[in-house]
PDB file of C-alpha atoms in Angstrom:
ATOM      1  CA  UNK A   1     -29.941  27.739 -43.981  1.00  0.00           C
ATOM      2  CA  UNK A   2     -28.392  31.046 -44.710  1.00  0.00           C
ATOM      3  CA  UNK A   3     -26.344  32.357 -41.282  1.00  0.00           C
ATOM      4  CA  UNK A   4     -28.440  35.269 -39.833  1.00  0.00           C
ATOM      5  CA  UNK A   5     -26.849  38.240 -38.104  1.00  0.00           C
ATOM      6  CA  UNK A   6     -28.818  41.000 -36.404  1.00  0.00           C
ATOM      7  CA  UNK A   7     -26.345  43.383 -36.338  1.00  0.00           C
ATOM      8  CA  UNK A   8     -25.093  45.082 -39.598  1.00  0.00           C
ATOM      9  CA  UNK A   9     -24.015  47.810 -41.455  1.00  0.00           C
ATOM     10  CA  UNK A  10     -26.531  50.064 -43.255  1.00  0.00           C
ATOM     11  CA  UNK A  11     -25.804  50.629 -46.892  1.00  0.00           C
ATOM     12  CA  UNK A  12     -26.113  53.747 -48.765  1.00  0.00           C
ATOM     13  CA  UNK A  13     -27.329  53.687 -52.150  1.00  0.00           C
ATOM     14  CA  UNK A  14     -27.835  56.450 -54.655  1.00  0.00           C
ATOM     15  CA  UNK A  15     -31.695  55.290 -56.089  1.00  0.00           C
ATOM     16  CA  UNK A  16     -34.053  52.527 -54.895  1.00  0.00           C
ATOM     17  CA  UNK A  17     -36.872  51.624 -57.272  1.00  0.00           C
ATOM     18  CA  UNK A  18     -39.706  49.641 -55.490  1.00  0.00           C
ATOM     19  CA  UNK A  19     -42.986  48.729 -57.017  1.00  0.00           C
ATOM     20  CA  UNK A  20     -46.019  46.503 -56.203  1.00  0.00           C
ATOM     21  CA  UNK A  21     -45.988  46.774 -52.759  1.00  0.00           C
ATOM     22  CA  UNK A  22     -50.256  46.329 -52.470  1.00  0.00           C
ATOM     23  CA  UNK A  23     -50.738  47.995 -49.498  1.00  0.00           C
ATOM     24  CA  UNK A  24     -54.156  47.026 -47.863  1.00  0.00           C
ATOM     25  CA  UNK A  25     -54.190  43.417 -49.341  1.00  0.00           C
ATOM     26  CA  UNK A  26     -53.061  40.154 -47.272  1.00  0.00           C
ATOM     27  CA  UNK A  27     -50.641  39.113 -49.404  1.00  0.00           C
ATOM     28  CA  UNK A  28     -48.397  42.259 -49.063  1.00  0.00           C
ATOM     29  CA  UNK A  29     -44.810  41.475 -46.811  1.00  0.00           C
ATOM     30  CA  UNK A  30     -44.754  44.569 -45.032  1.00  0.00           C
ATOM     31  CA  UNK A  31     -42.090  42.776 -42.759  1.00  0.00           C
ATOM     32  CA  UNK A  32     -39.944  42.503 -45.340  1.00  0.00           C
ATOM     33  CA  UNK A  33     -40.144  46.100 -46.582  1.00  0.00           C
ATOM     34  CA  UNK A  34     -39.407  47.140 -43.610  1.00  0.00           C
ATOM     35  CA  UNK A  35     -36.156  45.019 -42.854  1.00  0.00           C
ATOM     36  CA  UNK A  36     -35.251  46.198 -46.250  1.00  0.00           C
ATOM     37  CA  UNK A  37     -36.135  49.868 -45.979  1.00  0.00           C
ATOM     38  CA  UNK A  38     -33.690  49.850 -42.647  1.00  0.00           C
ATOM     39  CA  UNK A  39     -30.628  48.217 -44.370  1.00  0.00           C
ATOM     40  CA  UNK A  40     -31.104  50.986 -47.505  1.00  0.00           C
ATOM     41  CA  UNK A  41     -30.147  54.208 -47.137  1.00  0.00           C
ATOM     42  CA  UNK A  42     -30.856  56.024 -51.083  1.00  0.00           C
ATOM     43  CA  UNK A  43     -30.732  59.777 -51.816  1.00  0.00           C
ATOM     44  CA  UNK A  44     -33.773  58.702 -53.811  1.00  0.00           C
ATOM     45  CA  UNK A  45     -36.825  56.679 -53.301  1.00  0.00           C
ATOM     46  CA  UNK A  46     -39.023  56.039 -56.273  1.00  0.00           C
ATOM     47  CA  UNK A  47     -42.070  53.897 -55.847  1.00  0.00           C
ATOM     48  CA  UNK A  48     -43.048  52.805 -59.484  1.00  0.00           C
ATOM     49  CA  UNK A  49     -46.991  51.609 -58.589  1.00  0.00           C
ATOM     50  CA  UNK A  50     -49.152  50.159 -56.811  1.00  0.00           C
ATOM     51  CA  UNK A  51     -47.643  50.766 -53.639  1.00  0.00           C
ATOM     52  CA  UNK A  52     -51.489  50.857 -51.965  1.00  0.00           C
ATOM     53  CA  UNK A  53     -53.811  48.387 -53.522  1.00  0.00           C
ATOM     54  CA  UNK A  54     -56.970  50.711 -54.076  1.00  0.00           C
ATOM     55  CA  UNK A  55     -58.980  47.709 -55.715  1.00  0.00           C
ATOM     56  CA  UNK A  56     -59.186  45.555 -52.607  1.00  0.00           C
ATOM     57  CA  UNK A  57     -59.570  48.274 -50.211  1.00  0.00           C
ATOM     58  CA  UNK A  58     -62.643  48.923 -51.934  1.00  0.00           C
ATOM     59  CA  UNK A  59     -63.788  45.811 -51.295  1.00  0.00           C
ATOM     60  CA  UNK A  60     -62.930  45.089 -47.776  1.00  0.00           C
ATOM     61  CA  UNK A  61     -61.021  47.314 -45.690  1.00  0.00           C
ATOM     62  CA  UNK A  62     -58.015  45.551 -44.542  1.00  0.00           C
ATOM     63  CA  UNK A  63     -54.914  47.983 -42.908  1.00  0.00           C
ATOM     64  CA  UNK A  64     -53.269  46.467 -40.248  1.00  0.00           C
ATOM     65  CA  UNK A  65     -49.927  48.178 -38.238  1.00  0.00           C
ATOM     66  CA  UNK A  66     -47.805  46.984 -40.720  1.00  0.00           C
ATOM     67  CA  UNK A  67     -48.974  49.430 -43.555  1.00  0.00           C
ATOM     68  CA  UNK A  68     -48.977  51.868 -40.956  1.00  0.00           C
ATOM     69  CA  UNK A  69     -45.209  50.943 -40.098  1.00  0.00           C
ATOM     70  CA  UNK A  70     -44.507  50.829 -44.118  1.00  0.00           C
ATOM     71  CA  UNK A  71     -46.063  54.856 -45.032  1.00  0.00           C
ATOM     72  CA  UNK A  72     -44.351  56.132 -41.149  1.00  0.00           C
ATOM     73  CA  UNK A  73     -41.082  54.410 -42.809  1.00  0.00           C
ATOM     74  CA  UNK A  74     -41.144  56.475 -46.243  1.00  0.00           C
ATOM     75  CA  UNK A  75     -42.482  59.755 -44.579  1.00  0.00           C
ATOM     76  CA  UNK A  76     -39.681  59.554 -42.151  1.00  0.00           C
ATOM     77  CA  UNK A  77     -36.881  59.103 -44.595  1.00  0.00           C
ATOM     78  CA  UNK A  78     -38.316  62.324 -46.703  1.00  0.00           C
ATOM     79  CA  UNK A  79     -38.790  64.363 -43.914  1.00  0.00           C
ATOM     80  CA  UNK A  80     -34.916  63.406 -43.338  1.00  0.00           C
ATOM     81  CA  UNK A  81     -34.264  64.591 -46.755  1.00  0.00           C
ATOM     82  CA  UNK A  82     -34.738  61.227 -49.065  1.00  0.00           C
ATOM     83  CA  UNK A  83     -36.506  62.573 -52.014  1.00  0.00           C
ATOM     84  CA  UNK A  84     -39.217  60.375 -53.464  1.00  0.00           C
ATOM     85  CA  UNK A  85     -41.315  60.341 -56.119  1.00  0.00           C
ATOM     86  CA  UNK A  86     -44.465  58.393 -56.060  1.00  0.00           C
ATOM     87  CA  UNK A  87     -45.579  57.324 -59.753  1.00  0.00           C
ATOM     88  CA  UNK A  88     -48.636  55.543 -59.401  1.00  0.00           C
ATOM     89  CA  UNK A  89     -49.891  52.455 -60.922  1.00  0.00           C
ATOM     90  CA  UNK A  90     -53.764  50.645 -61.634  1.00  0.00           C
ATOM     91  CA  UNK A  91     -54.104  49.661 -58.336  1.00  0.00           C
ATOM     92  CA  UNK A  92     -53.325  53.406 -56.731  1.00  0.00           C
ATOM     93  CA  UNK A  93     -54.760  55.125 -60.009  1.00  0.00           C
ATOM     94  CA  UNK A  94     -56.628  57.564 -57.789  1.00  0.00           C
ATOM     95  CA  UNK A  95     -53.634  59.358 -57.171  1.00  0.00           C
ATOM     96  CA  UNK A  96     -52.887  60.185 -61.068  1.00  0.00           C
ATOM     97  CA  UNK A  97     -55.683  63.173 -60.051  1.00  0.00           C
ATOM     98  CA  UNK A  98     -52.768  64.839 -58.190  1.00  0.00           C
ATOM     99  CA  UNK A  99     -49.418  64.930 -61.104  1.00  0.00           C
ATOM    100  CA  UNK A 100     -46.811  67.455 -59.665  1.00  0.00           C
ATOM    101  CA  UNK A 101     -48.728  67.570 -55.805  1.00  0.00           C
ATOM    102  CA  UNK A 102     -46.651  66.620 -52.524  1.00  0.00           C
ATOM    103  CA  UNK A 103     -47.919  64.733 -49.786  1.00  0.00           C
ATOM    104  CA  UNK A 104     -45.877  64.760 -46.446  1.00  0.00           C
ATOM    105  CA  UNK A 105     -42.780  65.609 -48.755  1.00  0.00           C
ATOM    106  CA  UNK A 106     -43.462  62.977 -51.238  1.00  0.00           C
ATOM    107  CA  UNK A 107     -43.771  64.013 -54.709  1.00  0.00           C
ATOM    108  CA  UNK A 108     -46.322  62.528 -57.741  1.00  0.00           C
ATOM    109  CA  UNK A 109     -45.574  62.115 -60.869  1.00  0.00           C
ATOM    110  CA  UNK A 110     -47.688  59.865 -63.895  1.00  0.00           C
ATOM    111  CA  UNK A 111     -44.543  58.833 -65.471  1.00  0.00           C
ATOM    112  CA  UNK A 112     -40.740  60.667 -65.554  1.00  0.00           C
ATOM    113  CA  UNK A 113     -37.237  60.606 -67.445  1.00  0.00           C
ATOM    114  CA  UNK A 114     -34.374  59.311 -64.706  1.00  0.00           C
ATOM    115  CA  UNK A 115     -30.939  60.033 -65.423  1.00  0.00           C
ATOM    116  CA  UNK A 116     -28.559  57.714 -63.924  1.00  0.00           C
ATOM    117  CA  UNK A 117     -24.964  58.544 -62.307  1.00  0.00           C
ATOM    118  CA  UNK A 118     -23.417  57.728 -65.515  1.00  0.00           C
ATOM    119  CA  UNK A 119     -25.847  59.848 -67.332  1.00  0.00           C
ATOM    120  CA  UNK A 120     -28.052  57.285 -69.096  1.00  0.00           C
ATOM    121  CA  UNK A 121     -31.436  58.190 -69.022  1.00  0.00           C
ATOM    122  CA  UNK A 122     -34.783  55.653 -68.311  1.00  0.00           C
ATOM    123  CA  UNK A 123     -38.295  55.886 -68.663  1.00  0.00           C
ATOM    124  CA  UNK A 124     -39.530  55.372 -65.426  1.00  0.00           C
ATOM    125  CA  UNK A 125     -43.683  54.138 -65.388  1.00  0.00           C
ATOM    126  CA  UNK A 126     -46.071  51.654 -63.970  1.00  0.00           C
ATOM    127  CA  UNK A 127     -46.603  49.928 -67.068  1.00  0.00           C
ATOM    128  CA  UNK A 128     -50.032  49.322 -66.541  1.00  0.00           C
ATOM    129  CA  UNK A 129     -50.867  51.595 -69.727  1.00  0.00           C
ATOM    130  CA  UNK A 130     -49.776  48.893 -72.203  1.00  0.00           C
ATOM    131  CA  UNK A 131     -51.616  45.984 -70.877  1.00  0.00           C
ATOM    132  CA  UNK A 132     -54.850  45.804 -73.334  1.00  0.00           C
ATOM    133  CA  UNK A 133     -56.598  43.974 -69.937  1.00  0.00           C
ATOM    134  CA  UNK A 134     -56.827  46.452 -67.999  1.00  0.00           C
ATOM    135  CA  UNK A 135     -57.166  49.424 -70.689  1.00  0.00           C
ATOM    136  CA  UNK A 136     -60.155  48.157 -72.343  1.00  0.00           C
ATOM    137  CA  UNK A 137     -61.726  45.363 -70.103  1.00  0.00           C
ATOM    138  CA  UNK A 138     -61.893  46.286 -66.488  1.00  0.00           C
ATOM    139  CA  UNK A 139     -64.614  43.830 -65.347  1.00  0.00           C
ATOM    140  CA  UNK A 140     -61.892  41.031 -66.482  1.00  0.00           C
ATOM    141  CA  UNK A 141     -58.930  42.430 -65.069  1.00  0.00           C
ATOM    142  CA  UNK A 142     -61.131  42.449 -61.838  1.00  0.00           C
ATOM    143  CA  UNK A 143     -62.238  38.947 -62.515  1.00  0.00           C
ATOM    144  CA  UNK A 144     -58.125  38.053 -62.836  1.00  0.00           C
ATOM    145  CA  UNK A 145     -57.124  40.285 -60.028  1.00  0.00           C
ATOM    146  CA  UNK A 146     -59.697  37.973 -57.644  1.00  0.00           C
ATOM    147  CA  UNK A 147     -58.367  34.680 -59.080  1.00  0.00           C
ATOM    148  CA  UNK A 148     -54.809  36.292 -58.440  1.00  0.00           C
ATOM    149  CA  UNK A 149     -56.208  36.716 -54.814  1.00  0.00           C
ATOM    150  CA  UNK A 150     -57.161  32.560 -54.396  1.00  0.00           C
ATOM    151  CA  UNK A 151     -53.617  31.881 -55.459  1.00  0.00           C
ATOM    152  CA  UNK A 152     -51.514  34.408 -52.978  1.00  0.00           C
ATOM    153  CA  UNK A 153     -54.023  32.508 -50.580  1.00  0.00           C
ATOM    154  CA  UNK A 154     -52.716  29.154 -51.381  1.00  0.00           C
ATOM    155  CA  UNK A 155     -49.332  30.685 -51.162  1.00  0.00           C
ATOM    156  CA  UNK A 156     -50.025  31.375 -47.191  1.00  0.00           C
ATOM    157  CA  UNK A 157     -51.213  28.338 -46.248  1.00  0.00           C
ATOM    158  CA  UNK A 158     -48.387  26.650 -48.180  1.00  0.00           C
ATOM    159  CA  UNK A 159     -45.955  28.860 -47.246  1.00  0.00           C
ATOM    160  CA  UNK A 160     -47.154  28.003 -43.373  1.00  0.00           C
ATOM    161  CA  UNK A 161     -46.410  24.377 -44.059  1.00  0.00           C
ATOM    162  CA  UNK A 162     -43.026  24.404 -45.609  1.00  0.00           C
ATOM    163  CA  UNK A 163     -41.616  26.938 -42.635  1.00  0.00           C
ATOM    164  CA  UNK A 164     -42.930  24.133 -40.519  1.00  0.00           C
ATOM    165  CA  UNK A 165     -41.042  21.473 -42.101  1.00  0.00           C
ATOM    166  CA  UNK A 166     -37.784  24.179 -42.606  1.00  0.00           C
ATOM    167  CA  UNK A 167     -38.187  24.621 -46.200  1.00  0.00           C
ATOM    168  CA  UNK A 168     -37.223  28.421 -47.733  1.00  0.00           C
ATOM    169  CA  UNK A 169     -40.076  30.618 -49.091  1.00  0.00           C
ATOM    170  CA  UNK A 170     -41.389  29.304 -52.158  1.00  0.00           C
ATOM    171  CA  UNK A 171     -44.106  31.474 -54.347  1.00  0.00           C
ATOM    172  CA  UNK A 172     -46.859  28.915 -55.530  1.00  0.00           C
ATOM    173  CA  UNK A 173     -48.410  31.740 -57.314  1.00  0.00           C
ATOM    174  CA  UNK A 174     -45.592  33.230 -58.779  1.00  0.00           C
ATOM    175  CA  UNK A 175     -44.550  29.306 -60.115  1.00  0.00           C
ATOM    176  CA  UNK A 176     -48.565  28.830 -61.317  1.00  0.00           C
ATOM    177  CA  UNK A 177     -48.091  32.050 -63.367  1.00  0.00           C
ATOM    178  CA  UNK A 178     -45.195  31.007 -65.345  1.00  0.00           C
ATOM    179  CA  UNK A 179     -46.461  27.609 -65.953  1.00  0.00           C
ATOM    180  CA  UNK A 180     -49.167  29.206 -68.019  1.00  0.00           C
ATOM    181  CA  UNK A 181     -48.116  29.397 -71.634  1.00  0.00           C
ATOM    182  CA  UNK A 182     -50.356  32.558 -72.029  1.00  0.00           C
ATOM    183  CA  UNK A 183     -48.587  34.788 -69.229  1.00  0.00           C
ATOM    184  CA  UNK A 184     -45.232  33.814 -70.623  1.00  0.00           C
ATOM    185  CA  UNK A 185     -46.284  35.292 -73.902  1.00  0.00           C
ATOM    186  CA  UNK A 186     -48.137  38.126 -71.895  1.00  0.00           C
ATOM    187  CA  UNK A 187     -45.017  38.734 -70.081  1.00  0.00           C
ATOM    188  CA  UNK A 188     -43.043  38.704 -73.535  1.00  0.00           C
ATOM    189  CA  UNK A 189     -44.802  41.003 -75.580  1.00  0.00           C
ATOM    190  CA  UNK A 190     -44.983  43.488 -72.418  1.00  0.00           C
ATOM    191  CA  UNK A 191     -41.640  43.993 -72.482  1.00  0.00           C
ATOM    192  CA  UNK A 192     -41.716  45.165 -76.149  1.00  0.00           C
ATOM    193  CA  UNK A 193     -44.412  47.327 -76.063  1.00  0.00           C
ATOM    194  CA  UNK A 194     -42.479  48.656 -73.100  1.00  0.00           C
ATOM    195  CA  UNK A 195     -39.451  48.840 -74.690  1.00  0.00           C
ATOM    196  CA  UNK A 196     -40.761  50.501 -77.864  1.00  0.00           C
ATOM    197  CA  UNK A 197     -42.162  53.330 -75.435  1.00  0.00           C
ATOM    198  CA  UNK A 198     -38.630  53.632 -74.082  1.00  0.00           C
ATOM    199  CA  UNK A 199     -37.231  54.227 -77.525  1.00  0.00           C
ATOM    200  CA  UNK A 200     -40.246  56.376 -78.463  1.00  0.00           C
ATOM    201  CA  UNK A 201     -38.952  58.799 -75.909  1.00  0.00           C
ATOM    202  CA  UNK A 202     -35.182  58.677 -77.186  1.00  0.00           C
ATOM    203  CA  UNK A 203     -33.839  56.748 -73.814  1.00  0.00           C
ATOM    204  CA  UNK A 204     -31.433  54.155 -72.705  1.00  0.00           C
ATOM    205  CA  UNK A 205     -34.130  52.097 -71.068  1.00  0.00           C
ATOM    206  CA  UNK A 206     -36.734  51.546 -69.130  1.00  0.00           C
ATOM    207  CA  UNK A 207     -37.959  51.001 -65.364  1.00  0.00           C
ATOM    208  CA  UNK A 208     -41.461  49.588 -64.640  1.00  0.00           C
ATOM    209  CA  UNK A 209     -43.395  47.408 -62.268  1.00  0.00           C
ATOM    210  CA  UNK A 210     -47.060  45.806 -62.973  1.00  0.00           C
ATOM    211  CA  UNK A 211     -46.350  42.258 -63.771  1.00  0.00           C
ATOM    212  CA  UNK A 212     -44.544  40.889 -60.591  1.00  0.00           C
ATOM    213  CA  UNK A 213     -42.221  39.682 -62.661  1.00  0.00           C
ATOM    214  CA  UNK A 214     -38.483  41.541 -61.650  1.00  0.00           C
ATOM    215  CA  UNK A 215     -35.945  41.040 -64.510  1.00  0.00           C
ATOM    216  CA  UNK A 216     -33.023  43.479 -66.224  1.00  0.00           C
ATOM    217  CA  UNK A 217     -32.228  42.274 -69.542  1.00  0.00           C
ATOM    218  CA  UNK A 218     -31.431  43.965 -73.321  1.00  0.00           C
ATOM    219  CA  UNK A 219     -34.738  44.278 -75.299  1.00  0.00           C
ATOM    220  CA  UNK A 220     -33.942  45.195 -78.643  1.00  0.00           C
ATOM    221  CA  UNK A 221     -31.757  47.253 -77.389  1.00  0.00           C
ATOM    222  CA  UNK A 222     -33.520  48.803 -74.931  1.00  0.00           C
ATOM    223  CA  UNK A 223     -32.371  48.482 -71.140  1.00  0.00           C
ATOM    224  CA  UNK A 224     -35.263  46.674 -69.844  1.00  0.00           C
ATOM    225  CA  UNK A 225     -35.607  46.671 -65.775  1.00  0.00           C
ATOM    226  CA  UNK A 226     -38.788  45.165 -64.218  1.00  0.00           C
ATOM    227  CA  UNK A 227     -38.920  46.445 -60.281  1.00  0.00           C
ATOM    228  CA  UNK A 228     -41.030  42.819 -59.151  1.00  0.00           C
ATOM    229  CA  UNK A 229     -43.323  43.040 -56.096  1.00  0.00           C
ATOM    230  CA  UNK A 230     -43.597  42.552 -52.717  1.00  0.00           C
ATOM    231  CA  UNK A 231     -46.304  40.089 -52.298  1.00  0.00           C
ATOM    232  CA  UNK A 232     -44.587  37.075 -54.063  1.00  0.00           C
ATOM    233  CA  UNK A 233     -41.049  37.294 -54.778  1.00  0.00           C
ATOM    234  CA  UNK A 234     -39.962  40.514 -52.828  1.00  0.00           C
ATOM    235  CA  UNK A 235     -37.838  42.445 -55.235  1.00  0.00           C
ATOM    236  CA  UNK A 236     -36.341  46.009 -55.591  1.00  0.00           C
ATOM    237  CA  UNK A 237     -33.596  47.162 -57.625  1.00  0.00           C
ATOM    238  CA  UNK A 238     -31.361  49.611 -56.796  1.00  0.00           C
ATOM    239  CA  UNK A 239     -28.569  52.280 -58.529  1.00  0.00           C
ATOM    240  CA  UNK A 240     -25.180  52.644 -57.332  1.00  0.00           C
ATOM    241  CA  UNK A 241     -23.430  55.751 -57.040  1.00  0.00           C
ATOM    242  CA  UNK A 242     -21.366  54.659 -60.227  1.00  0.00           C
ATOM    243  CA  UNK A 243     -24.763  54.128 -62.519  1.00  0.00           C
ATOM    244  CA  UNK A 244     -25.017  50.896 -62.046  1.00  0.00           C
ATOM    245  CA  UNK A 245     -28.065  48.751 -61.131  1.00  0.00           C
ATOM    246  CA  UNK A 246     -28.391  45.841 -59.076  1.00  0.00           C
ATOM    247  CA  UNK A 247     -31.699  43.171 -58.882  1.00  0.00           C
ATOM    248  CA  UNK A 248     -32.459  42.469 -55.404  1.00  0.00           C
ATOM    249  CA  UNK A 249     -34.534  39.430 -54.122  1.00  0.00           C
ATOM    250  CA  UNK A 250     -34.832  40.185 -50.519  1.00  0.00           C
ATOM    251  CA  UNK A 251     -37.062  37.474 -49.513  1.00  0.00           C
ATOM    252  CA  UNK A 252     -34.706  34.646 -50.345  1.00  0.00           C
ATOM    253  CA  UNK A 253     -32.007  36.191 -48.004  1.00  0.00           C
ATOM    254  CA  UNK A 254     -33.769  34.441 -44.784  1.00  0.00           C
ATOM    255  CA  UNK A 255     -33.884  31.125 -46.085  1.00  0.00           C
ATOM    256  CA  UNK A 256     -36.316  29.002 -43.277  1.00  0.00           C
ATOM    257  CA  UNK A 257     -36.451  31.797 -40.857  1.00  0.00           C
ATOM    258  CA  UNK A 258     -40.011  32.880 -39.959  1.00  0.00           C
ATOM    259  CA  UNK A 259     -39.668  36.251 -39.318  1.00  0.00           C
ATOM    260  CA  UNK A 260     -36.958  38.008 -41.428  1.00  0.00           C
ATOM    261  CA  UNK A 261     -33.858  39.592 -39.955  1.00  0.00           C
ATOM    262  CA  UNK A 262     -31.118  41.401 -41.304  1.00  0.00           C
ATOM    263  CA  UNK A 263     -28.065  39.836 -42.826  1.00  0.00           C
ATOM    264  CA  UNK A 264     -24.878  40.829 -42.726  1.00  0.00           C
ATOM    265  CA  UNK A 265     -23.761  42.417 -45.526  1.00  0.00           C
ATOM    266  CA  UNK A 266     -22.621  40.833 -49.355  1.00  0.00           C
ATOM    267  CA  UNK A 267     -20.972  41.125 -52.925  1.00  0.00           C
ATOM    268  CA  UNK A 268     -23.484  42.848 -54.503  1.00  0.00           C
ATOM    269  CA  UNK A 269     -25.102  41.747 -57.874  1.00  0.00           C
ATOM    270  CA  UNK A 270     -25.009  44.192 -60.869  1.00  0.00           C
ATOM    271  CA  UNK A 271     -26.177  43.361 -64.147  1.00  0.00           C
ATOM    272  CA  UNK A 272     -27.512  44.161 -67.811  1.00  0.00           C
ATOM    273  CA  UNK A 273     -28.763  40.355 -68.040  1.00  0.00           C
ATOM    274  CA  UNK A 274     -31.463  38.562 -67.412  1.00  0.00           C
ATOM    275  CA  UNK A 275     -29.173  35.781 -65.448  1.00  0.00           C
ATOM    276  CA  UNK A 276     -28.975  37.333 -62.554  1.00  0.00           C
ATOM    277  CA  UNK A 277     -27.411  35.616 -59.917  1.00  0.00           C
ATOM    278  CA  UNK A 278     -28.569  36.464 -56.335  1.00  0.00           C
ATOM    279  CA  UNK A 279     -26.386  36.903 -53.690  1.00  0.00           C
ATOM    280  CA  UNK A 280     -28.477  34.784 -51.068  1.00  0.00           C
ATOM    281  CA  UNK A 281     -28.450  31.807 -53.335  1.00  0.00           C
ATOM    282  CA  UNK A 282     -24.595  32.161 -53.984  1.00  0.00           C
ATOM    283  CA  UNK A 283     -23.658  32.684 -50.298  1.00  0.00           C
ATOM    284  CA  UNK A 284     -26.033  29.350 -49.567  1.00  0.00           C
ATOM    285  CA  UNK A 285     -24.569  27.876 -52.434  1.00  0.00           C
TER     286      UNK A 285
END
């Protein structure tokens, strides 16, 4: 088991990209935010989509203390003078009615160009605008988003059972999606289409969320970061004050531990490659 200490440093960041939190669904580790959204400290918070699931909340209303806890979180760090931009995604696509509005200090945008320390500049966007499912077949990508449902519900159950028996946090439907030959192509030709629209707009690369699937890697050329999620693998990534990015996996820091708790602090990982090494699995190593 990783060696857990409560007491630790805050570190301060320049930009923290987070995406895919699903606010108002089951699945979404609003513990986890939190701890992580303590340890960070960023001049600049920008939440690339589906931070509120819309889609389920129409279904069944589900918004227990925790989402509460996440949106008091964010509102408190921009009325401290974090700014953050809110670019929403499919799942929060009611609030693409408001481009350029503020709510409690945080700002909406559909998409924007983000210039780095270093002064590269990225596309920053859900992504959910060059995935032909939900574009032009709605009732299916409602069909796949309930199906997505019955597998983070397997996840809880099994992820019950393996804390029980001391086993880290595994994603069952996180491992089910890559086993399918048809999302690993999906998640392929995403990427390019994404990374065309980067070079499109004449920028280094590109930020995005949508696909739960958190990577930074070259795509033709393109810098290609994926933010990940927070119901499977909980993922961020994060800008130095140097320009340089780092992909973190903060649900792997707390190995068997039920409830997670802050670490103390480590070598961070930076990277322009898609083998990126986290620092949990090197310091359990």
């Amino acid at each position: 088991m990783i060696p857990v200490s409560i007491e630790t440093e805050t570190r301060h960041v320049r930009t923290l990209f987070i995406s895919d939190v699903h606010l108002g669904s089951k699945a979404a580790k609003t513990d986890f935010l939190l701890d992580f959204l303590r340890y960070y400290e960023a001049e600049t918070i920008i939440l690339v989509g589906d931070i509120v699931d819309g889609w389920r909340l129409k279904r069944s209303w589900y918004w227990p203390q925790g989402c509460n806890d996440v949106v008091q979180k964010l509102l408190r760090k921009a009325r401290k003078g974090t700014r953050i931009i809110y670019i929403p995604g499919n799942h929060d696509e009611f609030l693409r009615d408001f481009p350029g509005m503020h709510f409690g200090g945080i700002e909406v945008a559909d998409r924007m160009i983000f210039e780095t320390a270093d002064k590269k500049r990225y596309l920053v966007l859900h992504g959910d605008q060059f995935d032909v499912v939900v574009r032009n077949a709605r009732l299916l990508a409602y069909l796949g988003d309930w199906a997505y449902d019955m597998a983070i519900a397997i996840n809880v159950v099994l992820s019950a059972v393996r804390r029980r028996l001391g086993l880290r946090y595994w994603s069952f439907s996180a491992w089910a999606k890559l086993q399918v030959k048809h999302a690993v192509n999906f998640i392929g030709e995403f990427q390019k289409v994404v990374a065309e629209e980067a070079r499109r707009n004449d920028v280094d690369g590109v930020i995005c969320g949508h696909i739960h699937h958190a990577v930074m890697e070259n795509v033709e050329g393109i810098h290609y970061i994926n933010t990940g999620d927070w119901v499977e693998s909980c993922t961020a990534v994060v800008e130095n004050f140097d320009g340089s990015f780092e992909l973190i996996e903060w649900g792997k820091r707390y190995g068997a531990a039920t409830e997670p708790r802050l670490l103390a602090p480590m070598e961070p990982i930076r990277g322009f490659s898609s083998d990126v090494t986290l620092a949990a699995e090197r310091q359990s190593a």
